[in-house]
mmCIF file of N, CA and C in Angstrom:
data_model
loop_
_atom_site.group_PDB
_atom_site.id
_atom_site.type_symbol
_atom_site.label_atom_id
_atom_site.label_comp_id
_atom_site.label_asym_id
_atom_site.label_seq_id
_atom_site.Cartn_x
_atom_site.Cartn_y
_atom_site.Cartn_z
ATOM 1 N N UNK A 1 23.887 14.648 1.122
ATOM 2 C CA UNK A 1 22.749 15.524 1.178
ATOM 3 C C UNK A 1 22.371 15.924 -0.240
ATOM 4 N N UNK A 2 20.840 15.802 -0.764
ATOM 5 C CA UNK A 2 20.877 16.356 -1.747
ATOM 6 C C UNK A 2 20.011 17.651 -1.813
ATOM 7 N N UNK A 3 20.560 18.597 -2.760
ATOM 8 C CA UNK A 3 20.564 19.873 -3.005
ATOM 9 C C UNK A 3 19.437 20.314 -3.242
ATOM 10 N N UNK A 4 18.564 20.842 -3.913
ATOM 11 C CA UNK A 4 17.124 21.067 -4.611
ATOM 12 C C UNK A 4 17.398 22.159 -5.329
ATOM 13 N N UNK A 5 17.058 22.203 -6.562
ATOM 14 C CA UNK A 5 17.186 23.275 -7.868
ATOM 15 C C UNK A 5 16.248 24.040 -7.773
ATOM 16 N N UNK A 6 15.009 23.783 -7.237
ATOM 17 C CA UNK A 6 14.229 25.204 -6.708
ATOM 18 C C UNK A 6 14.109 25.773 -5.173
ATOM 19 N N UNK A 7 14.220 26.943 -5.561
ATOM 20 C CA UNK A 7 14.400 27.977 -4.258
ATOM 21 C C UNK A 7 13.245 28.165 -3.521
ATOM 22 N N UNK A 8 12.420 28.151 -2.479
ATOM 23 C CA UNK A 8 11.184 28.369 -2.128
ATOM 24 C C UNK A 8 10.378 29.610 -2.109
ATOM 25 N N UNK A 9 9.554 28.721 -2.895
ATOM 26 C CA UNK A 9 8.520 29.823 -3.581
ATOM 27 C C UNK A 9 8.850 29.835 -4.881
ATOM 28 N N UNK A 10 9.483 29.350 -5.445
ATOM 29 C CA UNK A 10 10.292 29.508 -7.159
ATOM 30 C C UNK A 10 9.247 28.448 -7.401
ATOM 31 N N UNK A 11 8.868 28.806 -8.931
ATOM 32 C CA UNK A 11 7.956 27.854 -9.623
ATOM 33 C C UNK A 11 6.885 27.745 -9.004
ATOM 34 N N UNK A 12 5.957 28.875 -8.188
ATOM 35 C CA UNK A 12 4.506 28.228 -7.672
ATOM 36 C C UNK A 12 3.694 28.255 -8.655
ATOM 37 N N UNK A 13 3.890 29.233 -9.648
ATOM 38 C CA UNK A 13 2.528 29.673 -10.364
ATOM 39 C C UNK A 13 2.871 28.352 -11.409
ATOM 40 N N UNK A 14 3.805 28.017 -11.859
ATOM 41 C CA UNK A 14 3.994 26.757 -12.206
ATOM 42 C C UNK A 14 3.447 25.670 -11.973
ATOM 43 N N UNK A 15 3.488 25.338 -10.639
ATOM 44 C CA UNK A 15 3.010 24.133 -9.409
ATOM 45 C C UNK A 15 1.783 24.326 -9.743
ATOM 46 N N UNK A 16 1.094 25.597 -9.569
ATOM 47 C CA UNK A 16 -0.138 25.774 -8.851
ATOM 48 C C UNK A 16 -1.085 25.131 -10.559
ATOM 49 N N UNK A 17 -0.256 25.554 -11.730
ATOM 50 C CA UNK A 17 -0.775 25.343 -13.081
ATOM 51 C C UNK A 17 -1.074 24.002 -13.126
ATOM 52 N N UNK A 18 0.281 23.497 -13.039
ATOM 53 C CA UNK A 18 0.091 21.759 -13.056
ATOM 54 C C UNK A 18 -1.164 20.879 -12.504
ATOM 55 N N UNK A 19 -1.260 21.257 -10.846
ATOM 56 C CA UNK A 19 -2.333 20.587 -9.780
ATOM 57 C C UNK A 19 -3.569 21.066 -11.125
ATOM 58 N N UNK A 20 -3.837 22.123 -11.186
ATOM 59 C CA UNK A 20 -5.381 23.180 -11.575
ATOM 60 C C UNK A 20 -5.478 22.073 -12.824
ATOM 61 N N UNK A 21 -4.461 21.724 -13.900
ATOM 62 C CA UNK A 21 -4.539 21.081 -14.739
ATOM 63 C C UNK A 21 -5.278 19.730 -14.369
ATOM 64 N N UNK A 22 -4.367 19.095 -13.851
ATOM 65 C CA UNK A 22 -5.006 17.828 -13.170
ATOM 66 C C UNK A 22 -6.421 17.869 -12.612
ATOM 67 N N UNK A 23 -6.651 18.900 -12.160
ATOM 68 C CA UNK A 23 -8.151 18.960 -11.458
ATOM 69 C C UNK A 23 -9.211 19.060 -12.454
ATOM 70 N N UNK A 24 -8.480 19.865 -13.425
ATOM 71 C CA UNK A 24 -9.349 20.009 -14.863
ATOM 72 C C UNK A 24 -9.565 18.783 -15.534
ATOM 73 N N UNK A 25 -8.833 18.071 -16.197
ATOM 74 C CA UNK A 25 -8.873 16.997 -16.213
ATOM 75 C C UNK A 25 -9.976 16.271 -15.694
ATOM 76 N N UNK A 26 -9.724 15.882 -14.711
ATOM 77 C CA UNK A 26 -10.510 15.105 -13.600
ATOM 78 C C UNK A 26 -11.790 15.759 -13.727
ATOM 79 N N UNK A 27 -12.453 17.006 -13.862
ATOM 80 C CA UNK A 27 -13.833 17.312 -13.937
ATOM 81 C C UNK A 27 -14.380 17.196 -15.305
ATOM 82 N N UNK A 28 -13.134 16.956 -16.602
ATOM 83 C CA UNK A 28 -13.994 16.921 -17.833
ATOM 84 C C UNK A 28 -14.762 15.970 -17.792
ATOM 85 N N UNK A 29 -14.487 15.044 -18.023
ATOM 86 C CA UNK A 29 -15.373 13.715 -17.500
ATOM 87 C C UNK A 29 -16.493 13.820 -17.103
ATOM 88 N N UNK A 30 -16.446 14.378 -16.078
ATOM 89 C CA UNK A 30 -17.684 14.548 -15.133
ATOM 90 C C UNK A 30 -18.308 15.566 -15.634
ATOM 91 N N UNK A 31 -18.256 16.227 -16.062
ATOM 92 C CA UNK A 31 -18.498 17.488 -16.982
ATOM 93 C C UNK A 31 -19.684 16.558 -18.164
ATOM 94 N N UNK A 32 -18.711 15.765 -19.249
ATOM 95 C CA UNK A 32 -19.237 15.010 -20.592
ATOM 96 C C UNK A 32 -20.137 14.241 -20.327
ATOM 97 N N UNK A 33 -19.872 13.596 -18.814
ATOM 98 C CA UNK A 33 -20.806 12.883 -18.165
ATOM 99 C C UNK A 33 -22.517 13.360 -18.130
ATOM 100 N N UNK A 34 -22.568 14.295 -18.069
ATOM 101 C CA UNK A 34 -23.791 15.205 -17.395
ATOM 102 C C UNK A 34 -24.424 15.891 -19.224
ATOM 103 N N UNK A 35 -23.369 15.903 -19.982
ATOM 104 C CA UNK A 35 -24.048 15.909 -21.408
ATOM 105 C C UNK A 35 -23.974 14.825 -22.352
ATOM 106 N N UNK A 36 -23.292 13.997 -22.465
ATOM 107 C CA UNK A 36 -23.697 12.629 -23.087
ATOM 108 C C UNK A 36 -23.666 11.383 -22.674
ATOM 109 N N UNK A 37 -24.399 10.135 -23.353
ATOM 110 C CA UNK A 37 -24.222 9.131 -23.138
ATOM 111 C C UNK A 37 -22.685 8.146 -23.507
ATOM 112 N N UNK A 38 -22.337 8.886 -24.368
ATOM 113 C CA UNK A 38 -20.652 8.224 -24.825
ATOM 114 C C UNK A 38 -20.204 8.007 -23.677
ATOM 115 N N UNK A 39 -19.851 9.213 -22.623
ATOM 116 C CA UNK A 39 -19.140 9.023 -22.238
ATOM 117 C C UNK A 39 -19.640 8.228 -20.381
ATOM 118 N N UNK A 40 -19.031 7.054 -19.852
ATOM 119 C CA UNK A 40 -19.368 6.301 -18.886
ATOM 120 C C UNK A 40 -18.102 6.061 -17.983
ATOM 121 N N UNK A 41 -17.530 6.775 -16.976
ATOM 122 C CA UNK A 41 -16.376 6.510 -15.987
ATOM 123 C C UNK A 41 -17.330 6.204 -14.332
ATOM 124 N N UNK A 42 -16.423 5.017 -13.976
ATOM 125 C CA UNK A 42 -16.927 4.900 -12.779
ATOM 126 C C UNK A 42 -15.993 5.158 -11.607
ATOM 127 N N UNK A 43 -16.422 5.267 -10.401
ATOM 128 C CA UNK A 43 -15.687 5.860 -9.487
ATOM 129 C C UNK A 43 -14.110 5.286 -9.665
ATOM 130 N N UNK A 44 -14.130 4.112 -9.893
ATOM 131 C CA UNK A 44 -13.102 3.211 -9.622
ATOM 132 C C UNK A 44 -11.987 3.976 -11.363
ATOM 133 N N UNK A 45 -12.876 4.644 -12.378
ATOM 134 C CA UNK A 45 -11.901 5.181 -13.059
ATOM 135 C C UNK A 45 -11.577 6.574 -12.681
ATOM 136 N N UNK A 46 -12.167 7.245 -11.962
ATOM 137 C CA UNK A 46 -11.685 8.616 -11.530
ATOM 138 C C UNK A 46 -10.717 8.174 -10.368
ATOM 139 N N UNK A 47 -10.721 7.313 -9.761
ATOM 140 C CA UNK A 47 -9.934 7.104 -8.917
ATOM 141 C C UNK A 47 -8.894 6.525 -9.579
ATOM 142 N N UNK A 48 -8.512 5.696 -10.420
ATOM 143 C CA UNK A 48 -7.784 5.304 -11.234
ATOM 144 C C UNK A 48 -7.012 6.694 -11.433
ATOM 145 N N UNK A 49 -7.618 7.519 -12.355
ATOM 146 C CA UNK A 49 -7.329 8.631 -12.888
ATOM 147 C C UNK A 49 -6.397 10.077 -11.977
ATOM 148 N N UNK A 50 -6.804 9.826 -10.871
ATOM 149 C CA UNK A 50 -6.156 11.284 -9.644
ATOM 150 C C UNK A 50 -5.295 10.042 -9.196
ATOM 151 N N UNK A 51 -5.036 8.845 -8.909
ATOM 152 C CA UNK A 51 -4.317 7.997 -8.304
ATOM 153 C C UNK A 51 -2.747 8.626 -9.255
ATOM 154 N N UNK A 52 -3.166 8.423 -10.730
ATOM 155 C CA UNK A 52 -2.001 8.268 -11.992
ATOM 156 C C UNK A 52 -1.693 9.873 -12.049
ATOM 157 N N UNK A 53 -2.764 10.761 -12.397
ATOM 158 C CA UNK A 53 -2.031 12.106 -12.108
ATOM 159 C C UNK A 53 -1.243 12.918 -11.052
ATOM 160 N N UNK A 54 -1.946 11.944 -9.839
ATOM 161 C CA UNK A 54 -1.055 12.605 -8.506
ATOM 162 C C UNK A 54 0.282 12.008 -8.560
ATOM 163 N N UNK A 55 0.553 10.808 -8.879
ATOM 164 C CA UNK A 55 1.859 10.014 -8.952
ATOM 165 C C UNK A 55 2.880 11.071 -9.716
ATOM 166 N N UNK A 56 1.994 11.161 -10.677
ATOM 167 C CA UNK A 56 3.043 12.234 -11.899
ATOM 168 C C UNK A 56 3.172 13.502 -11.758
ATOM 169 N N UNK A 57 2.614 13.713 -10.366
ATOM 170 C CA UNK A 57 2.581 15.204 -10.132
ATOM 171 C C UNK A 57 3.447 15.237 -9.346
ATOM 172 N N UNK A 58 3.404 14.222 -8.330
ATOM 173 C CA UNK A 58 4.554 13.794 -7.434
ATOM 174 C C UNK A 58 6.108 13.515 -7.739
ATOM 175 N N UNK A 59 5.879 12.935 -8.764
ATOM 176 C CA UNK A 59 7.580 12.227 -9.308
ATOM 177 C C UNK A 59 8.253 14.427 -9.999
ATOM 178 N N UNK A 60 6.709 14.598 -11.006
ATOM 179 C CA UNK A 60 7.012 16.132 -11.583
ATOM 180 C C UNK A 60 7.756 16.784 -10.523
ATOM 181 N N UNK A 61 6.874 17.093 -9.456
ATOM 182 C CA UNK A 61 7.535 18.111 -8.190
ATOM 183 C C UNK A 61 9.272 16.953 -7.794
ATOM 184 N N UNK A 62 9.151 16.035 -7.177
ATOM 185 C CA UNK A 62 10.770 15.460 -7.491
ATOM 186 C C UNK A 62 11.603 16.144 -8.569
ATOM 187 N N UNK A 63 11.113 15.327 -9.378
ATOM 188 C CA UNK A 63 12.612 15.571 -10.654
ATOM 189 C C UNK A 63 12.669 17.333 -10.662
ATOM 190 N N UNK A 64 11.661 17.936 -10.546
ATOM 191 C CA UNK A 64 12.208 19.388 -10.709
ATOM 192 C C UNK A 64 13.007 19.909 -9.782
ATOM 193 N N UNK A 65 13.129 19.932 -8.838
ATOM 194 C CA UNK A 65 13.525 19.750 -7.308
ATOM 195 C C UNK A 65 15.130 19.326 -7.423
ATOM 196 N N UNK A 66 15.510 17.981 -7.646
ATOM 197 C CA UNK A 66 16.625 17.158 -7.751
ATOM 198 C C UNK A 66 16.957 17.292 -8.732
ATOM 199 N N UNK A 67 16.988 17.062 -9.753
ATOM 200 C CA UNK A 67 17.718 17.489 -11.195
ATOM 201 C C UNK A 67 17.761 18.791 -11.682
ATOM 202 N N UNK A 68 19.230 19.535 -11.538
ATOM 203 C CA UNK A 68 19.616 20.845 -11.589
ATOM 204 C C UNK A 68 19.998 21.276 -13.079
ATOM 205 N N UNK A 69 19.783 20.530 -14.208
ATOM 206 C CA UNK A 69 20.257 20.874 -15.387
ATOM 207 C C UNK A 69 19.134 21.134 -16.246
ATOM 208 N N UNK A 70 18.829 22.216 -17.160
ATOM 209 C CA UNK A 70 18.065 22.064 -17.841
ATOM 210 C C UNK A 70 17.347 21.018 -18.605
ATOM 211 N N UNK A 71 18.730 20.869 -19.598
ATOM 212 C CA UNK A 71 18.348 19.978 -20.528
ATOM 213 C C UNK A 71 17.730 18.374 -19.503
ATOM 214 N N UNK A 72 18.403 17.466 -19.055
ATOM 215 C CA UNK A 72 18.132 16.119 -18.090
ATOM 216 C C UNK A 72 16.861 16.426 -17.572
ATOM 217 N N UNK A 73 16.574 17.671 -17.020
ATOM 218 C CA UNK A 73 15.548 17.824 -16.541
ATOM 219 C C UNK A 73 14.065 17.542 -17.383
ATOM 220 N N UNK A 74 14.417 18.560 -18.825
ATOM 221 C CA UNK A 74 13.223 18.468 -19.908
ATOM 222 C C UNK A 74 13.519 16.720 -20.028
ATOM 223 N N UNK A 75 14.473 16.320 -20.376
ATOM 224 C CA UNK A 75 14.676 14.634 -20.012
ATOM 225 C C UNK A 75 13.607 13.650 -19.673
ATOM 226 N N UNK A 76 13.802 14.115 -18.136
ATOM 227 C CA UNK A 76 13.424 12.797 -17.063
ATOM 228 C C UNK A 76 11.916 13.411 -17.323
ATOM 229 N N UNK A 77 11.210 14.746 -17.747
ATOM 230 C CA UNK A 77 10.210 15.286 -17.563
ATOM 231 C C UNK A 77 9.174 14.514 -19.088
ATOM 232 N N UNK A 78 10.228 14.133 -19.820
ATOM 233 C CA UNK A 78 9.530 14.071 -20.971
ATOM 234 C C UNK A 78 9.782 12.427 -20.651
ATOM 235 N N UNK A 79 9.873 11.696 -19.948
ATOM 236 C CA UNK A 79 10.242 10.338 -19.757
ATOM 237 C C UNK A 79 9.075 10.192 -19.125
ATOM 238 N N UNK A 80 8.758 10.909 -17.534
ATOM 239 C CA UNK A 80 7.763 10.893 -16.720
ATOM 240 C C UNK A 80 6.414 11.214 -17.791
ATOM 241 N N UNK A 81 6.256 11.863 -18.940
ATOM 242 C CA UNK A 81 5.022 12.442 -19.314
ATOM 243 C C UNK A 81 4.689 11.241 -20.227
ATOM 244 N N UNK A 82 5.588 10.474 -20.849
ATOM 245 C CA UNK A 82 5.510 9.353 -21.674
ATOM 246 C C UNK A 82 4.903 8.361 -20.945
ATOM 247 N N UNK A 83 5.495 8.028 -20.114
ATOM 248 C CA UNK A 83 5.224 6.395 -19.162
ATOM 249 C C UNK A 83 3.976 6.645 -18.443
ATOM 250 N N UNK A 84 3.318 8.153 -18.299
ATOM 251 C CA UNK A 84 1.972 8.415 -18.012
ATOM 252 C C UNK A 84 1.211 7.977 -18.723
ATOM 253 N N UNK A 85 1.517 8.675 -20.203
ATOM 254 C CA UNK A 85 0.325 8.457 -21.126
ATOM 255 C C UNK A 85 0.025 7.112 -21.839
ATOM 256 N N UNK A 86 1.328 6.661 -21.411
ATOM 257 C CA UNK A 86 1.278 4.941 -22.260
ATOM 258 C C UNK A 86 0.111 4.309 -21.035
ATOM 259 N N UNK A 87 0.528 4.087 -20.038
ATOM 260 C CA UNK A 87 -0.044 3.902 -18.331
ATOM 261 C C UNK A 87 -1.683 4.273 -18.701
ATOM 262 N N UNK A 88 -2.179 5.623 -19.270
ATOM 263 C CA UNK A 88 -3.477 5.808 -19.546
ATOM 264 C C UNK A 88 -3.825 5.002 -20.844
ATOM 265 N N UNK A 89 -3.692 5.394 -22.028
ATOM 266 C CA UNK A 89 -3.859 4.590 -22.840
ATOM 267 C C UNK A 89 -4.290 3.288 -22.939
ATOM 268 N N UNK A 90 -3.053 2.406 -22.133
ATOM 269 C CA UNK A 90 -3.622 1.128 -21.949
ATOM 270 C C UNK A 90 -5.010 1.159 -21.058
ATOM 271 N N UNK A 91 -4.715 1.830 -20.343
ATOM 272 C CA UNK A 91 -5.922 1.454 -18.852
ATOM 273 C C UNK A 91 -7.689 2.015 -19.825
ATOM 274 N N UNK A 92 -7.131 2.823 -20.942
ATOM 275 C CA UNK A 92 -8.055 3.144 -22.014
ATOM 276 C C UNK A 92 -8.397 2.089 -22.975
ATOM 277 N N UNK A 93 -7.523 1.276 -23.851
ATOM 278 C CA UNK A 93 -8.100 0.676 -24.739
ATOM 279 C C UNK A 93 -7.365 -1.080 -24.621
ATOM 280 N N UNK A 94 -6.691 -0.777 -23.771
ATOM 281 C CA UNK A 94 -5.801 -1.902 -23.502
ATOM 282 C C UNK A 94 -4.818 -2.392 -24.517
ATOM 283 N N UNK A 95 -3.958 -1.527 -25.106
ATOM 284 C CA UNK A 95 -3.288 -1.565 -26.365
ATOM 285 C C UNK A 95 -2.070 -2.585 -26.101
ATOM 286 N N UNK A 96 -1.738 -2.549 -25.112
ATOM 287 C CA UNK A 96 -0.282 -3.283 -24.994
ATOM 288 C C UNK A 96 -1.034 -5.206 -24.309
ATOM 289 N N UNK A 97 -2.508 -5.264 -24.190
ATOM 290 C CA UNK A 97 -2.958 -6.561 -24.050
ATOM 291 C C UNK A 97 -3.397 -7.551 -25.186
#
């Protein structure tokens, strides 16, 4: 059986930061959209985009959950935030093609 390192209800305003982040995110765009021409995302990249943040929001809520140690935790958290942004990046400029 495994255990969970948060207690319920522990860490919402946390949780609740993270999602709000992501949502933010997701409207700048659409936001820059509506004042310049630079910027051009099509459905298929906002969907791209909540597909990759929900994943990492998902694995986030995991590892916090299952990994009970501080430090491993900032760890796997700073592992998960890396393999995101490399994941965007490319899907941005295609650096690793």
């Amino acid at each position: 059986m495994i255990t969970t390192a948060w207690k319920q209800g522990s860490g919402s305003i946390w949780r609740a930061g993270m999602w709000s982040l992501f949502g933010a995110l997701l409207l700048a765009p659409l936001i820059a959209m509506q004042l310049t021409q630079e910027v051009r995302w099509t459905g298929f990249d906002f969907a791209a985009a909540a597909v990759l943040m929900g994943a990492l929001g998902v694995f986030v809520e995991v590892a916090c959950r299952v990994v009970t140690r501080p430090l491993a935790r900032a760890a796997v958290l700073a592992v998960l935030l890396t393999a995101s942004l490399l994941v965007w990046i490319d899907g941005a400029v295609g650096i690793f093609r």
